[in-house]
mmCIF file of C-alpha atoms and ligand atoms in Angstrom:
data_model
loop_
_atom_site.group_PDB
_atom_site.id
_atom_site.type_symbol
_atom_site.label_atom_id
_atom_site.label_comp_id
_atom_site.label_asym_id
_atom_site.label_seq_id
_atom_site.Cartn_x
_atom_site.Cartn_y
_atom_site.Cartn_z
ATOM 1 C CA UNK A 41 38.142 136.503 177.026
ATOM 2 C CA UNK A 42 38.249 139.487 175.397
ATOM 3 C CA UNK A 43 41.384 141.480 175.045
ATOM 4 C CA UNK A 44 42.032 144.790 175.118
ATOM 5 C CA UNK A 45 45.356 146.745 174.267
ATOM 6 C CA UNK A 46 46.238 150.281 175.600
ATOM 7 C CA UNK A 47 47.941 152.141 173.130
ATOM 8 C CA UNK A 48 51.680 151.743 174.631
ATOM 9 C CA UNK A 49 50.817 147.693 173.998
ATOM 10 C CA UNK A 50 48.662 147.308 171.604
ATOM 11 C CA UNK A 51 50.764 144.869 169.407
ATOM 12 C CA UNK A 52 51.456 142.709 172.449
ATOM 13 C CA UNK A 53 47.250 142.752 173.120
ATOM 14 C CA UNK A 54 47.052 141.156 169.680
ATOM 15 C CA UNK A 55 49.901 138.798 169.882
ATOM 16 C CA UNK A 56 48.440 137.490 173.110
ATOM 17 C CA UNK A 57 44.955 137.488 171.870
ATOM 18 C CA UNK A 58 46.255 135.578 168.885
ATOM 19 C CA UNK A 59 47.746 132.963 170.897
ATOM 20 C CA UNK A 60 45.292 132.689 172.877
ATOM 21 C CA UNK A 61 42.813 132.649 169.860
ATOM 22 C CA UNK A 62 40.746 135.046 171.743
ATOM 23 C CA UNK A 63 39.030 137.994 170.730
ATOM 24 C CA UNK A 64 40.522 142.022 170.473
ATOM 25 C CA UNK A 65 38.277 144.294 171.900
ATOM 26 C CA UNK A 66 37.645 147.513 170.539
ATOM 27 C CA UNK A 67 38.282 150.825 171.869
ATOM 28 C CA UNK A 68 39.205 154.548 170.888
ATOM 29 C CA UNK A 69 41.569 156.296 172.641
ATOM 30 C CA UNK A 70 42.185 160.218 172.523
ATOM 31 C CA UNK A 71 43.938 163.044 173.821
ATOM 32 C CA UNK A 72 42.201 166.183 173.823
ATOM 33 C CA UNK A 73 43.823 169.370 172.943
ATOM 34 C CA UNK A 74 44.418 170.415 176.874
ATOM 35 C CA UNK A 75 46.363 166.747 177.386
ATOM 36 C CA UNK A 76 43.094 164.678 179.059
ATOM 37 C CA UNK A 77 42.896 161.294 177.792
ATOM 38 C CA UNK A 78 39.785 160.175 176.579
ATOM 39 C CA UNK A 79 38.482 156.334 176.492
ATOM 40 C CA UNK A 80 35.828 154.473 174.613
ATOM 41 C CA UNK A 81 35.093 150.990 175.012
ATOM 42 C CA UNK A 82 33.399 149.854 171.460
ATOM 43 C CA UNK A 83 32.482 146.540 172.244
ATOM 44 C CA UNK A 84 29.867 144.974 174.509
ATOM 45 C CA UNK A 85 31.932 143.456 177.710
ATOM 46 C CA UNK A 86 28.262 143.027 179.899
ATOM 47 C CA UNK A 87 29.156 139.288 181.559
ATOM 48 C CA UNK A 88 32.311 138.962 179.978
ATOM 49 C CA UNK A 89 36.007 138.142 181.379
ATOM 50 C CA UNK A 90 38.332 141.074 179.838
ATOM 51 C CA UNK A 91 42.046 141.960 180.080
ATOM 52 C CA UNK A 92 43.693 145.142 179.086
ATOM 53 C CA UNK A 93 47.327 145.206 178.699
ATOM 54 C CA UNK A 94 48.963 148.437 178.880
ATOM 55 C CA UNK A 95 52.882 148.891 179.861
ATOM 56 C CA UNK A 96 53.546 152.199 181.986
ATOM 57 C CA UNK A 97 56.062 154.545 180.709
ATOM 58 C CA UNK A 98 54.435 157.797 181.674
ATOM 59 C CA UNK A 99 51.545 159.409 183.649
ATOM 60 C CA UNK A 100 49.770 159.645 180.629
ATOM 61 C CA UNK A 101 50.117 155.664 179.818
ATOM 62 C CA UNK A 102 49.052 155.162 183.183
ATOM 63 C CA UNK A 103 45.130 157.414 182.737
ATOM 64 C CA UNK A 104 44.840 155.312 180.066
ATOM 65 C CA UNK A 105 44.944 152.553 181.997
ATOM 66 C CA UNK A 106 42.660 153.563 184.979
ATOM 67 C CA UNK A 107 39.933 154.750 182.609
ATOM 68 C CA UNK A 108 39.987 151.761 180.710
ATOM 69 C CA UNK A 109 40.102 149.516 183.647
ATOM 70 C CA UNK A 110 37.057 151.851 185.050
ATOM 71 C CA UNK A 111 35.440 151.824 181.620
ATOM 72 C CA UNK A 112 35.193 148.185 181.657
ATOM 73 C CA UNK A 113 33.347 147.778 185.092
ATOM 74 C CA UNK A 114 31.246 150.220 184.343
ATOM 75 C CA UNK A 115 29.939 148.800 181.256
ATOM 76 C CA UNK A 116 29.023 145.553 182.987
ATOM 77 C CA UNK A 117 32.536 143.189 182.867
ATOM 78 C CA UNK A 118 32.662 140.275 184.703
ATOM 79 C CA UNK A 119 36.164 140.323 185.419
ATOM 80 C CA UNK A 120 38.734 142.644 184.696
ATOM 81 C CA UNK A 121 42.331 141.602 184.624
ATOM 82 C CA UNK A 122 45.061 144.405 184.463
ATOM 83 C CA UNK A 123 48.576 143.448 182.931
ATOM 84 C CA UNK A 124 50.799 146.041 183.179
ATOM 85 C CA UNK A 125 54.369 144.394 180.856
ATOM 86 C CA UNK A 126 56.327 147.248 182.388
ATOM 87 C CA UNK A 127 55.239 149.457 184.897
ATOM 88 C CA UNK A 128 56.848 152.640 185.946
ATOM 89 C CA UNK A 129 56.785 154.213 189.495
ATOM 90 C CA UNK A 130 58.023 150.987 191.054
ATOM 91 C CA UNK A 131 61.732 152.322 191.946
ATOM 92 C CA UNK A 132 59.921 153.897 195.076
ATOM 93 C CA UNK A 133 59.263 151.257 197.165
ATOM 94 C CA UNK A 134 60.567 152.182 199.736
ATOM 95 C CA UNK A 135 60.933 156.223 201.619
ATOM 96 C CA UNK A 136 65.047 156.255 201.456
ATOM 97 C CA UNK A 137 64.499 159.897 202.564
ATOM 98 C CA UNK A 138 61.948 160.881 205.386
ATOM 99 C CA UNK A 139 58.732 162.752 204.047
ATOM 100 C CA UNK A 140 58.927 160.706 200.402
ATOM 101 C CA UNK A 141 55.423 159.154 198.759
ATOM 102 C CA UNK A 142 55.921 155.681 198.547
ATOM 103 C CA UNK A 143 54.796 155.686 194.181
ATOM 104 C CA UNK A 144 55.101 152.092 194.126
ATOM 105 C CA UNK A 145 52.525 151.771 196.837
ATOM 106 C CA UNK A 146 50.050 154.500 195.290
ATOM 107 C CA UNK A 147 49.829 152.956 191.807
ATOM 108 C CA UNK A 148 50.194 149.468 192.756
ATOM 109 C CA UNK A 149 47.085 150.178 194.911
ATOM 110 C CA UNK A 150 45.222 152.171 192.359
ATOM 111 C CA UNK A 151 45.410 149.153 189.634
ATOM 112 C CA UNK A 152 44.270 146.813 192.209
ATOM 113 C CA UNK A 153 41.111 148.559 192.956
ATOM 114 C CA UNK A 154 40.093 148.924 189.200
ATOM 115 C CA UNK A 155 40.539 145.062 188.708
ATOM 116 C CA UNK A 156 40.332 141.826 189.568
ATOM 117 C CA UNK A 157 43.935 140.661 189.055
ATOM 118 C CA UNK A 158 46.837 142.533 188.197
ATOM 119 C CA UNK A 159 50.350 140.971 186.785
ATOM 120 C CA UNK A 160 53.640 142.806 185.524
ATOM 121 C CA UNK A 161 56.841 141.888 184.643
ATOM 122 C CA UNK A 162 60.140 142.105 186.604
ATOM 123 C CA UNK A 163 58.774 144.177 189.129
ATOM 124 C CA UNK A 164 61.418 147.156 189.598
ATOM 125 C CA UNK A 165 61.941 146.145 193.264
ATOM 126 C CA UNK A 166 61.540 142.406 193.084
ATOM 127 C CA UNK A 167 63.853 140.199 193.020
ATOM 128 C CA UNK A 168 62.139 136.725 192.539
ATOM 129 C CA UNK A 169 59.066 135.878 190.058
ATOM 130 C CA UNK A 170 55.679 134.705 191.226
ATOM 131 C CA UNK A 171 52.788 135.572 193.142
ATOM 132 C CA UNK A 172 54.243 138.691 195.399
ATOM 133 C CA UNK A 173 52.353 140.896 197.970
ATOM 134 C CA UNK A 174 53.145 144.612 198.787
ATOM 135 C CA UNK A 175 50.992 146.863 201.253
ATOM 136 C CA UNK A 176 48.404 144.238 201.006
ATOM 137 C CA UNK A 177 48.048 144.457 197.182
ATOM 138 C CA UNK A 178 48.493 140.779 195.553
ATOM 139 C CA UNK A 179 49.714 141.156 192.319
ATOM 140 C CA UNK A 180 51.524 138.170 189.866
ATOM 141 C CA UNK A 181 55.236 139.078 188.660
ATOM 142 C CA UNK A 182 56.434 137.170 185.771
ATOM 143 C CA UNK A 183 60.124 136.725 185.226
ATOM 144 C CA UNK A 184 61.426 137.284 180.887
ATOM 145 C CA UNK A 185 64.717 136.666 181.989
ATOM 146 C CA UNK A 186 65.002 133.317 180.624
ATOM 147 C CA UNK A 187 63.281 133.962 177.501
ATOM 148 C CA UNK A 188 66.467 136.336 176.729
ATOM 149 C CA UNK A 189 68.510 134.052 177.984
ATOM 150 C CA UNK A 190 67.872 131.287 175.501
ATOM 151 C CA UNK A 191 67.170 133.930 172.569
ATOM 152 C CA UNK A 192 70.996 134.777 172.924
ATOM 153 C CA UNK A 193 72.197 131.683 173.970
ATOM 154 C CA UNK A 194 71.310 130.215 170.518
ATOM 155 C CA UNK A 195 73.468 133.022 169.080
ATOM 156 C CA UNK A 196 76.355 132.356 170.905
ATOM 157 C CA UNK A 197 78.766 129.413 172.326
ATOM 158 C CA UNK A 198 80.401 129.724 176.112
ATOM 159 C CA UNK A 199 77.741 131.654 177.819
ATOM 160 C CA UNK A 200 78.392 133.010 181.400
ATOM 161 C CA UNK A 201 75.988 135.129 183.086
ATOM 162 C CA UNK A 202 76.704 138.451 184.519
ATOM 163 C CA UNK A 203 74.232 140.603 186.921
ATOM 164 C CA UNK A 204 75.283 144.231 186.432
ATOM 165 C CA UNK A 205 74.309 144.698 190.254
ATOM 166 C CA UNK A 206 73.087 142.014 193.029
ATOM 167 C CA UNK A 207 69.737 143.606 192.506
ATOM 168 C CA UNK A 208 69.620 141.595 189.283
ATOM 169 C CA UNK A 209 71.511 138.566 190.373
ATOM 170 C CA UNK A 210 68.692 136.272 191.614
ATOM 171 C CA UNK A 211 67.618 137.146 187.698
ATOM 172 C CA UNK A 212 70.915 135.807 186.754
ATOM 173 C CA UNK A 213 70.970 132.572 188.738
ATOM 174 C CA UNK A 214 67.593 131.602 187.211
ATOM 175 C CA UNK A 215 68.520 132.059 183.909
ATOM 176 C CA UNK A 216 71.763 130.489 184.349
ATOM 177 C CA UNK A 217 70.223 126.991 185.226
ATOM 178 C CA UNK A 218 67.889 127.507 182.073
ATOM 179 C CA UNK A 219 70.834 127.733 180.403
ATOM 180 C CA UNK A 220 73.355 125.437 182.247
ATOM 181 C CA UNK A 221 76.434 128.006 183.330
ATOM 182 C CA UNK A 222 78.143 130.145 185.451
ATOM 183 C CA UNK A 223 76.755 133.172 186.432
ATOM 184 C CA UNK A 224 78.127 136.171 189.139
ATOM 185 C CA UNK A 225 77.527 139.810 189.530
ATOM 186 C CA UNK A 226 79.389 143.349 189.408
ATOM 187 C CA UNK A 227 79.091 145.531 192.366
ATOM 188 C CA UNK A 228 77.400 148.856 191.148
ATOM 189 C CA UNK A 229 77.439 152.038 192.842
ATOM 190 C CA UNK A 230 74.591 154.651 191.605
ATOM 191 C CA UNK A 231 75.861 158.338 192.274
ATOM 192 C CA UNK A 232 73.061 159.939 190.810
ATOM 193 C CA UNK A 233 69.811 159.352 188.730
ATOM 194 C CA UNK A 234 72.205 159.515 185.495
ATOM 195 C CA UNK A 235 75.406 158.218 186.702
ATOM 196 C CA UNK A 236 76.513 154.932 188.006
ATOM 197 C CA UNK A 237 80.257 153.367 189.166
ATOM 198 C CA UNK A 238 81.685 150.074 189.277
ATOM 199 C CA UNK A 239 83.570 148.534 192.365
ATOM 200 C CA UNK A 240 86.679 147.110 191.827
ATOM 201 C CA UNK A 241 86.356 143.241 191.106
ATOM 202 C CA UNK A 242 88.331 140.632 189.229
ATOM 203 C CA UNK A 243 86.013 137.814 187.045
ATOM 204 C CA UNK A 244 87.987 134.979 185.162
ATOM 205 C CA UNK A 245 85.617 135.797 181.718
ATOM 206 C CA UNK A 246 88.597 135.282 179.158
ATOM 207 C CA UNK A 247 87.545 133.856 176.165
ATOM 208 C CA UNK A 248 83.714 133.556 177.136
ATOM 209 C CA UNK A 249 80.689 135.074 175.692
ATOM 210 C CA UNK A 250 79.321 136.817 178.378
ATOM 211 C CA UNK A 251 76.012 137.630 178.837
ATOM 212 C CA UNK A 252 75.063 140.904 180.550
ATOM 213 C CA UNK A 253 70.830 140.736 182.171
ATOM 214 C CA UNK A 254 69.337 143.561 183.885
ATOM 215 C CA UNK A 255 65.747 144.241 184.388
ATOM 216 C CA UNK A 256 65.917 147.857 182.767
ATOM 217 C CA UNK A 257 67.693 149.766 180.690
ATOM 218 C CA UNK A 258 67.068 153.387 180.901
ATOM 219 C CA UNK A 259 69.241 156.000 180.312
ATOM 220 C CA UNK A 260 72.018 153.353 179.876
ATOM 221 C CA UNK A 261 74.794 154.228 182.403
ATOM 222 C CA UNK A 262 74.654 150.963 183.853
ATOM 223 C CA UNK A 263 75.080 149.058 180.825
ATOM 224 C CA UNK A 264 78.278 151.154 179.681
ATOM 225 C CA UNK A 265 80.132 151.074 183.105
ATOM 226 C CA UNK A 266 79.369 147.175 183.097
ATOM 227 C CA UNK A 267 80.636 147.001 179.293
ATOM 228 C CA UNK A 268 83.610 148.573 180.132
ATOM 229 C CA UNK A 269 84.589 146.498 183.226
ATOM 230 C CA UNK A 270 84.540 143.441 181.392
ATOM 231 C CA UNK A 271 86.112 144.234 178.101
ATOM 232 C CA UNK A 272 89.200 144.365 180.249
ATOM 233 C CA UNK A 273 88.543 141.076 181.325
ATOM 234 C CA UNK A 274 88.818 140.266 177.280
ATOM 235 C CA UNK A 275 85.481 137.956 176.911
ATOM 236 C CA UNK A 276 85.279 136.336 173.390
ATOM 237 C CA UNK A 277 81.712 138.589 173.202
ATOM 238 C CA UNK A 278 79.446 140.830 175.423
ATOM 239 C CA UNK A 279 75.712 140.256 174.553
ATOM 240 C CA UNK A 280 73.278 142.599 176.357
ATOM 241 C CA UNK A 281 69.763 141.155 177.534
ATOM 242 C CA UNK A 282 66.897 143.707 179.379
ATOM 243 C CA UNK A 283 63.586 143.005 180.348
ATOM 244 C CA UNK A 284 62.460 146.948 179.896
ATOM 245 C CA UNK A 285 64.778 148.996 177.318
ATOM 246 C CA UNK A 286 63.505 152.412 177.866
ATOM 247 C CA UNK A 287 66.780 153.521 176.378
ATOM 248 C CA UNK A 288 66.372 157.244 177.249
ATOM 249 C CA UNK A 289 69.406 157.920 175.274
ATOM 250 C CA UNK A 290 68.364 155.544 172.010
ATOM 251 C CA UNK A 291 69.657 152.132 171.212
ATOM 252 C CA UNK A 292 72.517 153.614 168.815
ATOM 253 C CA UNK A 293 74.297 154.664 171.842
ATOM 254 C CA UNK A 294 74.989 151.028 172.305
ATOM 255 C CA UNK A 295 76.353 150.745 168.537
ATOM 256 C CA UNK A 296 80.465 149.354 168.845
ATOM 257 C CA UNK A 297 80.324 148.816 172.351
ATOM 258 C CA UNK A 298 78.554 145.586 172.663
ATOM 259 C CA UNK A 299 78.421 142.342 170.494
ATOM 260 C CA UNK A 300 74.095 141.798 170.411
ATOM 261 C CA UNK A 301 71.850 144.212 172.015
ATOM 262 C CA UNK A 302 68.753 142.446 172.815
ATOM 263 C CA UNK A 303 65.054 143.860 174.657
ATOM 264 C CA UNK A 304 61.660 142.426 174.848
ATOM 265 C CA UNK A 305 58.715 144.069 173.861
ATOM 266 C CA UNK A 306 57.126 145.035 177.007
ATOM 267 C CA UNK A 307 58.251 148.408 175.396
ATOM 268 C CA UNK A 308 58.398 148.452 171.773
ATOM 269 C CA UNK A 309 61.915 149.644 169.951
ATOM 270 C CA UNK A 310 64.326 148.636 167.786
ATOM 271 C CA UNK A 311 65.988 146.220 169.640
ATOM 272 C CA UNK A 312 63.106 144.224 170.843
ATOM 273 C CA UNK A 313 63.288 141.057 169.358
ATOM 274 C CA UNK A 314 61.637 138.828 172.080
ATOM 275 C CA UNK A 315 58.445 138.649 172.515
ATOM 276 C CA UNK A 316 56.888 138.332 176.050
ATOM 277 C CA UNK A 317 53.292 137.479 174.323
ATOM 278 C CA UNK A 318 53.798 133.542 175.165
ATOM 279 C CA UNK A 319 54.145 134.362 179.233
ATOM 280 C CA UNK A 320 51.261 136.798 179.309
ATOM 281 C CA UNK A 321 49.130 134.427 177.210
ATOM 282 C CA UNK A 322 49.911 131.639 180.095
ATOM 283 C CA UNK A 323 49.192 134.027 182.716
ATOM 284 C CA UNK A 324 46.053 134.820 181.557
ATOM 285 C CA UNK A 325 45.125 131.033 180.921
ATOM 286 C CA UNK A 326 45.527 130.528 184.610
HETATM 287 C C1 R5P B 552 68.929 149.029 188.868
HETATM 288 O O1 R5P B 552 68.587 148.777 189.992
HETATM 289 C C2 R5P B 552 68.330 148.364 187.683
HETATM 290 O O2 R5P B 552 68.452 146.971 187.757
HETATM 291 C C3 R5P B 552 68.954 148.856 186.396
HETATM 292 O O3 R5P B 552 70.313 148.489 186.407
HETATM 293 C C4 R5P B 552 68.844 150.347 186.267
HETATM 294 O O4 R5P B 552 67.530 150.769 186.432
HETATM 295 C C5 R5P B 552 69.360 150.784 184.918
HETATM 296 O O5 R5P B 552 69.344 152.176 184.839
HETATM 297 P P1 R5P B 552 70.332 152.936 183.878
HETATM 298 O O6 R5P B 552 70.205 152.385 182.502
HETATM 299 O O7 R5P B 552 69.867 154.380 183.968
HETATM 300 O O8 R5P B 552 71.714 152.788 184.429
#
């Protein structure tokens, strides 16, 4: 197989490919002065199985993607897989106000018809790993939960698992049988796209290294209003664990007000320090 990286993943396309012991392929990607993206696929693909890996942080990352998935048929691919670490637009899946697009319906569609298989990685509006379908688009969604679950469980000693919102907690659960402990959830209340309350809720966390998993960080609000719930609760440690750390506001914002701060790199930044290259690689084997 050969493997192909979008520029928002490129070091994951080579970890992968490494584990794999496959082969990079080659491509240039541009942006002309106007803001059009522009693709070249260097290497011959004519009868050959090929997988781009791209996460999706922005339109932009998203053209990429389509061209090169387009690219690659074009040219004579056999198959063309589509792995998308994090992809964006998939907090509207459902119309909570009449008249709304449905954006996790429109790109989720899109990828599909440019390739032959699509996975991602906890799926914004998924709550459970595996093969899921959504407006008749089959797509694979691969849980890192665990993986960040051991990384900081090794760091630690009395873990207890805590979901910032039931969204998350069927995250939670999972990892907490990887890892043998309790787990629960907060009760979150989002007020606005930036702002975020807790409800009122007692946890018996004294003296326990807690362990905080949500699927995305992004501009943070979550994470502090959680923090600050369960400091009261006086915890021996609060360790932090996202899937996506978008971290809108940076990671320093985090600096003194939890224990460990850890990401994966389905984005790249500077607290990534799990690598989700392993699960892809086994995807892809399948
Ligand atoms: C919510 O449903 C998600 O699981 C995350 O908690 C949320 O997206 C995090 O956003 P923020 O960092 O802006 O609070």
């Amino acid at each position: 197989m050969l493997i192909f990286g979008g520029t928002r993943s490129m070091g994951l396309a080579w970890a992968c490919a490494k584990t794999l012991n496959h082969e990079v392929g080659k491509s240039e990607i541009k942006t002309f002065p106007d803001g059009e993206k522009y693709v070249k696929i260097s290497s011959k693909v004519v009868g050959r199985e090929c997988a781009v890996i791209q996460s999706i942080t922005s339109n932009d990352d998203l053209v990429e993607l389509i061209l090169m998935l387009d690219a690659l048929r074009d040219l004579g691919a056999h198959q063309v897989h589509a792995v998308t670490p994090y992809l964006a637009y998939m907090r509207q899946d459902k119309r909570f106000t009449e008249g709304e697009a449905l954006s996790a319906k429109t790109v989720l569609r899109l990828l599909h018809e440019l390739s032959d298989s699509l996975t991602t990685i906890n799926c914004h509006f998924l709550n459970d790993p595996g093969e899921a379908v959504y407006h008749h688009v089959n797509f694979m969604n691969l849980d890192a939960t665990p993986l960040l679950a051991r990384y900081i469980r090794e760091k630690i000693e009395k873990p207890v698992i805590i979901a910032p919102d039931k969204g998350s907690l069927a995250y939670a659960k999972k990892a907490a049988q990887v890892l043998d402990c309790e787990f629960n959830h907060l009760s979150k209340k989002r007020i606005s796209g930036e702002e975020v309350a807790m409800k009122p809720k007692e946890l018996d966390v004294k003296g326990l290294d807690v362990i905080i998993l949500d699927d995305i960080i992004s501009t943070g609000s979550t994470i502090v209003e959680a923090t600050k719930v369960i400091r009261g609760w006086h915890p021996r440690s609060i360790n932090v664990g996202c899937v996506h750390g978008l971290f809108l506001k940076g990671v320093d914002a985090f600096q003194g007000m939890v224990d460990r701060l850890v990401a994966t790199d389905t984005l790249e930044n500077p607290a990534s320090k799990v690598s989700v290259a392993g699960l892809i690689a086994a995807d892809l084997k399948r």
